[in-house]
PDB file of C-alpha atoms in Angstrom:
ATOM      1  CA  MET A   1      29.288  22.267  17.738  1.00 87.00           C
ATOM      2  CA  ILE A   2      31.224  24.572  20.059  1.00 97.00           C
ATOM      3  CA  LYS A   3      29.767  25.107  23.547  1.00 98.00           C
ATOM      4  CA  THR A   4      27.703  28.311  23.399  1.00 98.00           C
ATOM      5  CA  PHE A   5      26.615  30.751  26.127  1.00 98.00           C
ATOM      6  CA  ILE A   6      24.268  33.718  25.835  1.00 98.00           C
ATOM      7  CA  ILE A   7      24.698  36.752  28.112  1.00 98.00           C
ATOM      8  CA  HIS A   8      21.132  37.721  29.019  1.00 97.00           C
ATOM      9  CA  VAL A   9      19.272  39.787  31.625  1.00 95.00           C
ATOM     10  CA  SER A  10      16.522  37.593  33.028  1.00 88.00           C
ATOM     11  CA  LYS A  11      13.847  40.281  33.555  1.00 88.00           C
ATOM     12  CA  GLY A  12      12.657  43.023  31.241  1.00 88.00           C
ATOM     13  CA  TYR A  13      14.453  41.826  28.109  1.00 92.00           C
ATOM     14  CA  GLU A  14      12.009  39.176  26.923  1.00 93.00           C
ATOM     15  CA  ASP A  15      12.163  40.539  23.353  1.00 93.00           C
ATOM     16  CA  ARG A  16      15.857  39.738  23.232  1.00 95.00           C
ATOM     17  CA  ARG A  17      15.287  36.180  24.407  1.00 96.00           C
ATOM     18  CA  GLN A  18      12.612  35.727  21.751  1.00 96.00           C
ATOM     19  CA  HIS A  19      15.093  37.056  19.203  1.00 96.00           C
ATOM     20  CA  ILE A  20      17.811  34.605  20.274  1.00 97.00           C
ATOM     21  CA  ASP A  21      15.434  31.630  20.368  1.00 98.00           C
ATOM     22  CA  SER A  22      14.317  32.270  16.794  1.00 97.00           C
ATOM     23  CA  HIS A  23      17.504  33.693  15.263  1.00 97.00           C
ATOM     24  CA  LEU A  24      20.129  31.229  16.482  1.00 98.00           C
ATOM     25  CA  PRO A  25      18.369  28.092  15.159  1.00 98.00           C
ATOM     26  CA  GLU A  26      17.993  29.896  11.829  1.00 97.00           C
ATOM     27  CA  ARG A  27      21.772  30.255  11.795  1.00 97.00           C
ATOM     28  CA  GLY A  28      22.411  26.639  12.748  1.00 97.00           C
ATOM     29  CA  ILE A  29      22.863  26.922  16.535  1.00 98.00           C
ATOM     30  CA  THR A  30      20.295  24.875  18.440  1.00 97.00           C
ATOM     31  CA  ASP A  31      22.221  24.025  21.611  1.00 97.00           C
ATOM     32  CA  TYR A  32      23.068  27.005  23.811  1.00 98.00           C
ATOM     33  CA  GLU A  33      22.860  28.040  27.455  1.00 98.00           C
ATOM     34  CA  TYR A  34      21.721  31.361  28.920  1.00 98.00           C
ATOM     35  CA  MET A  35      23.677  33.040  31.689  1.00 98.00           C
ATOM     36  CA  LEU A  36      20.806  34.403  33.778  1.00 96.00           C
ATOM     37  CA  ARG A  37      22.700  34.944  37.018  1.00 97.00           C
ATOM     38  CA  GLY A  38      24.402  38.267  37.586  1.00 97.00           C
ATOM     39  CA  ASP A  39      21.458  40.617  37.028  1.00 97.00           C
ATOM     40  CA  ILE A  40      21.699  43.972  38.809  1.00 96.00           C
ATOM     41  CA  ASP A  41      19.447  42.604  41.578  1.00 95.00           C
ATOM     42  CA  ASP A  42      21.987  39.807  42.143  1.00 96.00           C
ATOM     43  CA  LEU A  43      24.860  42.223  42.777  1.00 97.00           C
ATOM     44  CA  THR A  44      25.018  42.143  46.546  1.00 96.00           C
ATOM     45  CA  PRO A  45      27.148  44.712  48.420  1.00 95.00           C
ATOM     46  CA  ASP A  46      29.748  41.988  48.914  1.00 94.00           C
ATOM     47  CA  ILE A  47      29.993  41.331  45.169  1.00 95.00           C
ATOM     48  CA  ARG A  48      30.138  45.025  44.323  1.00 94.00           C
ATOM     49  CA  ASN A  49      32.874  45.731  46.873  1.00 91.00           C
ATOM     50  CA  ASN A  50      34.999  42.703  45.925  1.00 91.00           C
ATOM     51  CA  PHE A  51      34.775  43.046  42.147  1.00 94.00           C
ATOM     52  CA  PHE A  52      34.134  46.645  41.125  1.00 95.00           C
ATOM     53  CA  SER A  53      35.135  50.212  41.803  1.00 92.00           C
ATOM     54  CA  ASP A  54      32.388  52.823  41.946  1.00 91.00           C
ATOM     55  CA  ARG A  55      33.475  54.154  38.539  1.00 93.00           C
ATOM     56  CA  LEU A  56      31.370  51.472  36.836  1.00 96.00           C
ATOM     57  CA  SER A  57      27.620  51.834  36.362  1.00 96.00           C
ATOM     58  CA  LEU A  58      25.306  49.080  37.559  1.00 96.00           C
ATOM     59  CA  PRO A  59      24.635  47.834  33.986  1.00 95.00           C
ATOM     60  CA  GLU A  60      28.408  47.682  33.364  1.00 96.00           C
ATOM     61  CA  MET A  61      28.892  45.766  36.608  1.00 97.00           C
ATOM     62  CA  SER A  62      26.155  43.305  35.697  1.00 97.00           C
ATOM     63  CA  CYS A  63      27.492  42.734  32.181  1.00 97.00           C
ATOM     64  CA  LEU A  64      31.020  42.142  33.457  1.00 98.00           C
ATOM     65  CA  TYR A  65      29.825  39.830  36.221  1.00 98.00           C
ATOM     66  CA  LYS A  66      27.781  37.737  33.791  1.00 98.00           C
ATOM     67  CA  HIS A  67      30.834  37.337  31.549  1.00 98.00           C
ATOM     68  CA  TYR A  68      32.861  36.405  34.629  1.00 98.00           C
ATOM     69  CA  LEU A  69      30.307  33.747  35.599  1.00 98.00           C
ATOM     70  CA  VAL A  70      30.560  32.240  32.109  1.00 98.00           C
ATOM     71  CA  MET A  71      34.364  32.221  32.350  1.00 98.00           C
ATOM     72  CA  LYS A  72      34.164  30.619  35.792  1.00 98.00           C
ATOM     73  CA  LYS A  73      31.855  27.921  34.405  1.00 98.00           C
ATOM     74  CA  VAL A  74      34.325  27.286  31.575  1.00 98.00           C
ATOM     75  CA  VAL A  75      37.074  26.787  34.152  1.00 98.00           C
ATOM     76  CA  GLU A  76      34.999  24.631  36.511  1.00 98.00           C
ATOM     77  CA  GLU A  77      33.800  22.374  33.687  1.00 98.00           C
ATOM     78  CA  GLN A  78      37.145  22.456  31.850  1.00 98.00           C
ATOM     79  CA  ILE A  79      35.521  23.472  28.562  1.00 98.00           C
ATOM     80  CA  PRO A  80      38.357  23.691  26.006  1.00 98.00           C
ATOM     81  CA  GLN A  81      36.781  26.371  23.802  1.00 98.00           C
ATOM     82  CA  VAL A  82      33.610  28.444  24.053  1.00 98.00           C
ATOM     83  CA  LEU A  83      31.436  30.788  21.999  1.00 98.00           C
ATOM     84  CA  VAL A  84      29.886  33.663  23.991  1.00 98.00           C
ATOM     85  CA  LEU A  85      27.183  35.858  22.460  1.00 98.00           C
ATOM     86  CA  GLU A  86      25.292  38.776  23.949  1.00 97.00           C
ATOM     87  CA  ASP A  87      21.531  38.616  23.600  1.00 96.00           C
ATOM     88  CA  ASP A  88      21.219  41.198  20.810  1.00 94.00           C
ATOM     89  CA  ALA A  89      23.569  39.278  18.506  1.00 96.00           C
ATOM     90  CA  LEU A  90      22.824  39.255  14.773  1.00 97.00           C
ATOM     91  CA  LEU A  91      24.725  36.438  13.095  1.00 98.00           C
ATOM     92  CA  VAL A  92      25.719  36.367   9.433  1.00 97.00           C
ATOM     93  CA  GLU A  93      24.378  33.727   7.078  1.00 97.00           C
ATOM     94  CA  GLY A  94      26.573  30.648   7.001  1.00 97.00           C
ATOM     95  CA  PHE A  95      27.693  31.436  10.553  1.00 98.00           C
ATOM     96  CA  VAL A  96      28.507  27.874  11.613  1.00 98.00           C
ATOM     97  CA  GLU A  97      30.619  27.111   8.544  1.00 98.00           C
ATOM     98  CA  LYS A  98      32.542  30.390   8.809  1.00 98.00           C
ATOM     99  CA  LEU A  99      33.139  29.905  12.526  1.00 98.00           C
ATOM    100  CA  GLU A 100      34.511  26.434  11.867  1.00 98.00           C
ATOM    101  CA  LYS A 101      37.042  27.971   9.484  1.00 97.00           C
ATOM    102  CA  PHE A 102      38.195  30.309  12.252  1.00 98.00           C
ATOM    103  CA  ARG A 103      38.466  27.415  14.697  1.00 98.00           C
ATOM    104  CA  GLU A 104      40.579  25.499  12.224  1.00 98.00           C
ATOM    105  CA  GLU A 105      42.904  28.482  11.815  1.00 98.00           C
ATOM    106  CA  ILE A 106      43.447  28.805  15.579  1.00 98.00           C
ATOM    107  CA  LYS A 107      44.014  25.070  16.117  1.00 97.00           C
ATOM    108  CA  GLY A 108      47.161  24.339  18.108  1.00 96.00           C
ATOM    109  CA  GLU A 109      47.244  27.727  19.860  1.00 97.00           C
ATOM    110  CA  SER A 110      46.315  28.558  23.454  1.00 98.00           C
ATOM    111  CA  ARG A 111      45.635  31.620  25.634  1.00 98.00           C
ATOM    112  CA  TYR A 112      43.557  33.436  23.046  1.00 98.00           C
ATOM    113  CA  LEU A 113      40.381  35.418  22.555  1.00 98.00           C
ATOM    114  CA  ILE A 114      38.877  35.811  19.074  1.00 98.00           C
ATOM    115  CA  ASN A 115      36.574  38.796  18.664  1.00 98.00           C
ATOM    116  CA  ILE A 116      34.086  37.903  15.912  1.00 98.00           C
ATOM    117  CA  GLU A 117      31.971  41.051  16.252  1.00 97.00           C
ATOM    118  CA  GLU A 118      32.021  43.928  13.762  1.00 95.00           C
ATOM    119  CA  ALA A 119      31.606  46.662  16.424  1.00 90.00           C
ATOM    120  CA  SER A 120      32.073  49.442  13.816  1.00 86.00           C
ATOM    121  CA  ASN A 121      35.690  48.337  13.369  1.00 90.00           C
ATOM    122  CA  LEU A 122      37.118  46.211  10.585  1.00 94.00           C
ATOM    123  CA  VAL A 123      40.574  44.837   9.930  1.00 96.00           C
ATOM    124  CA  PRO A 124      42.042  47.493   7.586  1.00 95.00           C
ATOM    125  CA  LEU A 125      42.299  46.574   3.928  1.00 95.00           C
ATOM    126  CA  SER A 126      46.051  47.152   4.032  1.00 94.00           C
ATOM    127  CA  ILE A 127      46.445  44.499   6.749  1.00 97.00           C
ATOM    128  CA  ARG A 128      44.373  41.730   5.189  1.00 96.00           C
ATOM    129  CA  LYS A 129      46.033  38.772   3.505  1.00 97.00           C
ATOM    130  CA  PRO A 130      44.643  36.153   1.103  1.00 96.00           C
ATOM    131  CA  ASN A 131      43.265  33.035   2.806  1.00 95.00           C
ATOM    132  CA  GLN A 132      43.709  34.532   6.291  1.00 98.00           C
ATOM    133  CA  SER A 133      40.793  35.152   8.653  1.00 98.00           C
ATOM    134  CA  LEU A 134      42.413  35.857  12.049  1.00 98.00           C
ATOM    135  CA  TYR A 135      44.537  38.940  12.716  1.00 98.00           C
ATOM    136  CA  LEU A 136      46.556  39.467  15.890  1.00 98.00           C
ATOM    137  CA  CYS A 137      45.605  42.789  17.482  1.00 98.00           C
ATOM    138  CA  LYS A 138      46.809  44.927  20.381  1.00 98.00           C
ATOM    139  CA  THR A 139      43.353  45.517  21.812  1.00 97.00           C
ATOM    140  CA  ASN A 140      39.772  44.268  22.024  1.00 98.00           C
ATOM    141  CA  LYS A 141      36.504  45.546  20.531  1.00 95.00           C
ATOM    142  CA  LEU A 142      33.096  45.106  22.169  1.00 95.00           C
ATOM    143  CA  THR A 143      31.898  41.764  23.554  1.00 97.00           C
ATOM    144  CA  GLY A 144      28.871  40.913  21.417  1.00 96.00           C
ATOM    145  CA  GLY A 145      30.597  37.845  19.979  1.00 98.00           C
ATOM    146  CA  LEU A 146      33.657  36.124  21.458  1.00 98.00           C
ATOM    147  CA  VAL A 147      35.444  32.815  21.089  1.00 98.00           C
ATOM    148  CA  TYR A 148      38.062  31.948  23.690  1.00 98.00           C
ATOM    149  CA  ASP A 149      39.833  28.957  25.167  1.00 98.00           C
ATOM    150  CA  LEU A 150      40.140  27.496  28.655  1.00 98.00           C
ATOM    151  CA  GLU A 151      43.538  29.047  29.299  1.00 98.00           C
ATOM    152  CA  PHE A 152      42.218  32.557  28.600  1.00 98.00           C
ATOM    153  CA  ALA A 153      39.248  31.952  30.906  1.00 98.00           C
ATOM    154  CA  GLU A 154      41.576  30.735  33.675  1.00 98.00           C
ATOM    155  CA  LYS A 155      43.654  33.900  33.476  1.00 98.00           C
ATOM    156  CA  MET A 156      40.621  36.176  33.561  1.00 98.00           C
ATOM    157  CA  VAL A 157      38.951  34.359  36.450  1.00 98.00           C
ATOM    158  CA  GLU A 158      42.172  34.493  38.468  1.00 98.00           C
ATOM    159  CA  LEU A 159      42.435  38.229  37.798  1.00 97.00           C
ATOM    160  CA  LEU A 160      38.816  39.016  38.668  1.00 97.00           C
ATOM    161  CA  ASP A 161      38.952  36.876  41.810  1.00 97.00           C
ATOM    162  CA  SER A 162      41.911  38.871  43.099  1.00 96.00           C
ATOM    163  CA  THR A 163      41.423  42.435  41.826  1.00 94.00           C
ATOM    164  CA  VAL A 164      38.876  45.230  42.046  1.00 96.00           C
ATOM    165  CA  THR A 165      38.323  46.467  38.479  1.00 95.00           C
ATOM    166  CA  ASP A 166      37.285  49.884  37.222  1.00 94.00           C
ATOM    167  CA  ALA A 167      36.949  48.877  33.543  1.00 97.00           C
ATOM    168  CA  PRO A 168      33.951  47.364  31.756  1.00 97.00           C
ATOM    169  CA  ILE A 169      34.421  43.888  30.313  1.00 98.00           C
ATOM    170  CA  ASP A 170      35.381  44.977  26.794  1.00 97.00           C
ATOM    171  CA  GLY A 171      38.008  47.421  28.042  1.00 97.00           C
ATOM    172  CA  LEU A 172      39.293  45.018  30.691  1.00 98.00           C
ATOM    173  CA  ILE A 173      40.030  42.356  28.072  1.00 98.00           C
ATOM    174  CA  GLY A 174      42.005  44.837  25.991  1.00 98.00           C
ATOM    175  CA  ASN A 175      43.812  46.362  28.970  1.00 97.00           C
ATOM    176  CA  GLU A 176      45.125  43.110  30.423  1.00 98.00           C
ATOM    177  CA  ARG A 177      46.517  41.459  27.269  1.00 98.00           C
ATOM    178  CA  GLN A 178      50.140  42.365  27.965  1.00 96.00           C
ATOM    179  CA  THR A 179      49.888  41.760  31.709  1.00 97.00           C
ATOM    180  CA  LEU A 180      48.317  38.304  31.455  1.00 98.00           C
ATOM    181  CA  HIS A 181      50.032  37.314  28.197  1.00 98.00           C
ATOM    182  CA  TYR A 182      47.164  36.204  26.005  1.00 98.00           C
ATOM    183  CA  ASN A 183      46.500  36.877  22.337  1.00 98.00           C
ATOM    184  CA  ILE A 184      43.566  38.835  20.915  1.00 98.00           C
ATOM    185  CA  TYR A 185      42.465  38.250  17.336  1.00 98.00           C
ATOM    186  CA  TRP A 186      40.057  40.187  15.169  1.00 98.00           C
ATOM    187  CA  THR A 187      38.457  38.362  12.276  1.00 98.00           C
ATOM    188  CA  HIS A 188      37.792  39.185   8.675  1.00 97.00           C
ATOM    189  CA  PRO A 189      35.018  38.857   7.972  1.00 96.00           C
ATOM    190  CA  PRO A 190      33.322  39.532  11.324  1.00 97.00           C
ATOM    191  CA  LEU A 191      30.401  37.210  12.021  1.00 98.00           C
ATOM    192  CA  VAL A 192      28.305  39.187  14.525  1.00 97.00           C
ATOM    193  CA  ARG A 193      26.659  42.595  14.801  1.00 94.00           C
ATOM    194  CA  GLN A 194      24.861  43.906  17.877  1.00 88.00           C
ATOM    195  CA  GLY A 195      21.200  44.788  17.446  1.00 82.00           C
ATOM    196  CA  SER A 196      21.582  47.526  20.048  1.00 71.00           C
ATOM    197  CA  LYS A 197      24.098  49.244  17.758  1.00 62.00           C
ATOM    198  CA  THR A 198      21.868  49.033  14.696  1.00 57.00           C
ATOM    199  CA  GLY A 199      18.785  50.441  16.457  1.00 56.00           C
ATOM    200  CA  ILE A 200      16.850  47.165  16.634  1.00 66.00           C
ATOM    201  CA  PHE A 201      17.130  47.051  20.434  1.00 65.00           C
ATOM    202  CA  ALA A 202      17.576  49.775  23.029  1.00 57.00           C
ATOM    203  CA  SER A 203      20.709  49.548  25.165  1.00 49.00           C
ATOM    204  CA  GLU A 204      20.901  50.299  28.871  1.00 56.00           C
ATOM    205  CA  LEU A 205      24.700  50.142  28.694  1.00 54.00           C
ATOM    206  CA  SER A 206      25.206  52.706  25.955  1.00 47.00           C
ATOM    207  CA  GLY A 207      21.977  54.668  26.293  1.00 51.00           C
ATOM    208  CA  ARG A 208      21.050  53.955  22.670  1.00 48.00           C
ATOM    209  CA  SER A 209      17.365  53.933  21.810  1.00 48.00           C
ATOM    210  CA  SER A 210      15.539  51.689  19.361  1.00 52.00           C
ATOM    211  CA  GLY A 211      13.219  52.533  16.464  1.00 54.00           C
ATOM    212  CA  LEU A 212      13.357  53.905  12.925  1.00 49.00           C
ATOM    213  CA  TYR A 213      15.197  57.139  13.751  1.00 51.00           C
ATOM    214  CA  ALA A 214      17.832  55.294  15.770  1.00 52.00           C
ATOM    215  CA  THR A 215      18.253  52.762  12.969  1.00 52.00           C
ATOM    216  CA  VAL A 216      18.772  55.428  10.293  1.00 51.00           C
ATOM    217  CA  ARG A 217      21.126  57.452  12.488  1.00 56.00           C
ATOM    218  CA  SER A 218      23.118  54.327  13.297  1.00 57.00           C
ATOM    219  CA  TRP A 219      23.304  53.371   9.614  1.00 52.00           C
ATOM    220  CA  PHE A 220      25.123  56.615   8.784  1.00 57.00           C
ATOM    221  CA  LYS A 221      27.240  56.935  11.930  1.00 59.00           C
ATOM    222  CA  GLU A 222      28.315  53.328  12.274  1.00 67.00           C
ATOM    223  CA  GLY A 223      28.637  52.943   8.503  1.00 62.00           C
ATOM    224  CA  TYR A 224      31.249  55.698   8.353  1.00 63.00           C
ATOM    225  CA  ARG A 225      33.201  54.247  11.262  1.00 69.00           C
ATOM    226  CA  THR A 226      33.090  50.748   9.826  1.00 73.00           C
ATOM    227  CA  HIS A 227      33.674  51.218   6.126  1.00 71.00           C
ATOM    228  CA  VAL A 228      35.699  54.452   5.981  1.00 72.00           C
ATOM    229  CA  ARG A 229      37.557  55.139   9.213  1.00 76.00           C
ATOM    230  CA  SER A 230      38.612  51.503   9.644  1.00 72.00           C
ATOM    231  CA  HIS A 231      40.674  51.714   6.464  1.00 75.00           C
ATOM    232  CA  LEU A 232      41.940  55.319   6.529  1.00 76.00           C
ATOM    233  CA  SER A 233      42.901  55.700  10.189  1.00 84.00           C
ATOM    234  CA  LYS A 234      46.628  55.310  10.922  1.00 89.00           C
ATOM    235  CA  LYS A 235      45.751  54.487  14.536  1.00 92.00           C
ATOM    236  CA  GLN A 236      43.562  51.623  13.343  1.00 92.00           C
ATOM    237  CA  LYS A 237      46.339  50.197  11.195  1.00 94.00           C
ATOM    238  CA  ALA A 238      48.845  50.539  14.042  1.00 95.00           C
ATOM    239  CA  LEU A 239      46.748  48.173  16.179  1.00 95.00           C
ATOM    240  CA  PHE A 240      47.894  45.323  13.945  1.00 97.00           C
ATOM    241  CA  GLU A 241      51.545  46.283  13.524  1.00 97.00           C
ATOM    242  CA  ASN A 242      54.403  44.954  15.669  1.00 97.00           C
ATOM    243  CA  VAL A 243      52.056  43.019  17.956  1.00 97.00           C
ATOM    244  CA  THR A 244      53.767  40.786  20.498  1.00 96.00           C
ATOM    245  CA  LYS A 245      52.483  37.214  20.251  1.00 96.00           C
ATOM    246  CA  TYR A 246      52.399  35.250  23.507  1.00 96.00           C
TER     247      TYR A 246
END
C-alpha cells in the first residue's frame, strides 16, 4: 500500500482523530502516520518570519506548515510516492482499488500531483474520455486528498525553504505549477470529500460550522457547484484545455 500521511491538529480535534481511526480501516487503509507537528503553538516567530507573510491567518500557516513537514519527510526518506489526507477525509467505497487504478495510469511519469478530492469541482462531462481517470489541469483544488511523487515534494520543499509565501497550501500548489514545472491532475471519479465541507465537522480554516443546518445548507450549495457549475462553466472547461505538460 502507498505510504499515507494524515494532516492533523494534535489538540482540540480528537473527534477527527477518532473519525480517521475508524473510517480509514473500513476503507482498507490500516497503515498511516499522523503529522502532529506544526500546530499553531509550534509556529515560533522564526518560523512565521521565514515562511509566511502576514496575509495568512494562523490556521492557514499551520496547515501549510504541516503539509511542508510531510513533503520534507518524503524528501528526507526518499519516499517515491505518497498519499496525503486531511483529518476530515471521507473516502469512497472501494477506495484502495480505485486509487491503485490511478497509480497505474500515472506510472512512468514524474513531477506530478494528483488531486483526488471532489472539492465541489468535477472534471466537466465534455472533457471526460472513456477508460481515462486522470486529467491534466492548469490549477489545483483543495488539499483534502493528494497523491504526489518525490520529485514534486523536492520542488515544493526547495521553494518553501527559500521563499516567504502569502498563499495557503492549496493556492500555492496551483500558483507554482508553471514556475516549478510540475503537472497537476484531477481525477474522475474523485475519491475524497472533506467532512468540514459537508457539515460533519466545523472548520477553523473556512469558518464553516457543523450540525444539521450546516449539512443541509452545504448539500444545496456544494451540490450546485459540483453537479451543475462544473459542467456548464466555460471557465471550468478552460482549465483542461491547452494545458502545458512538463
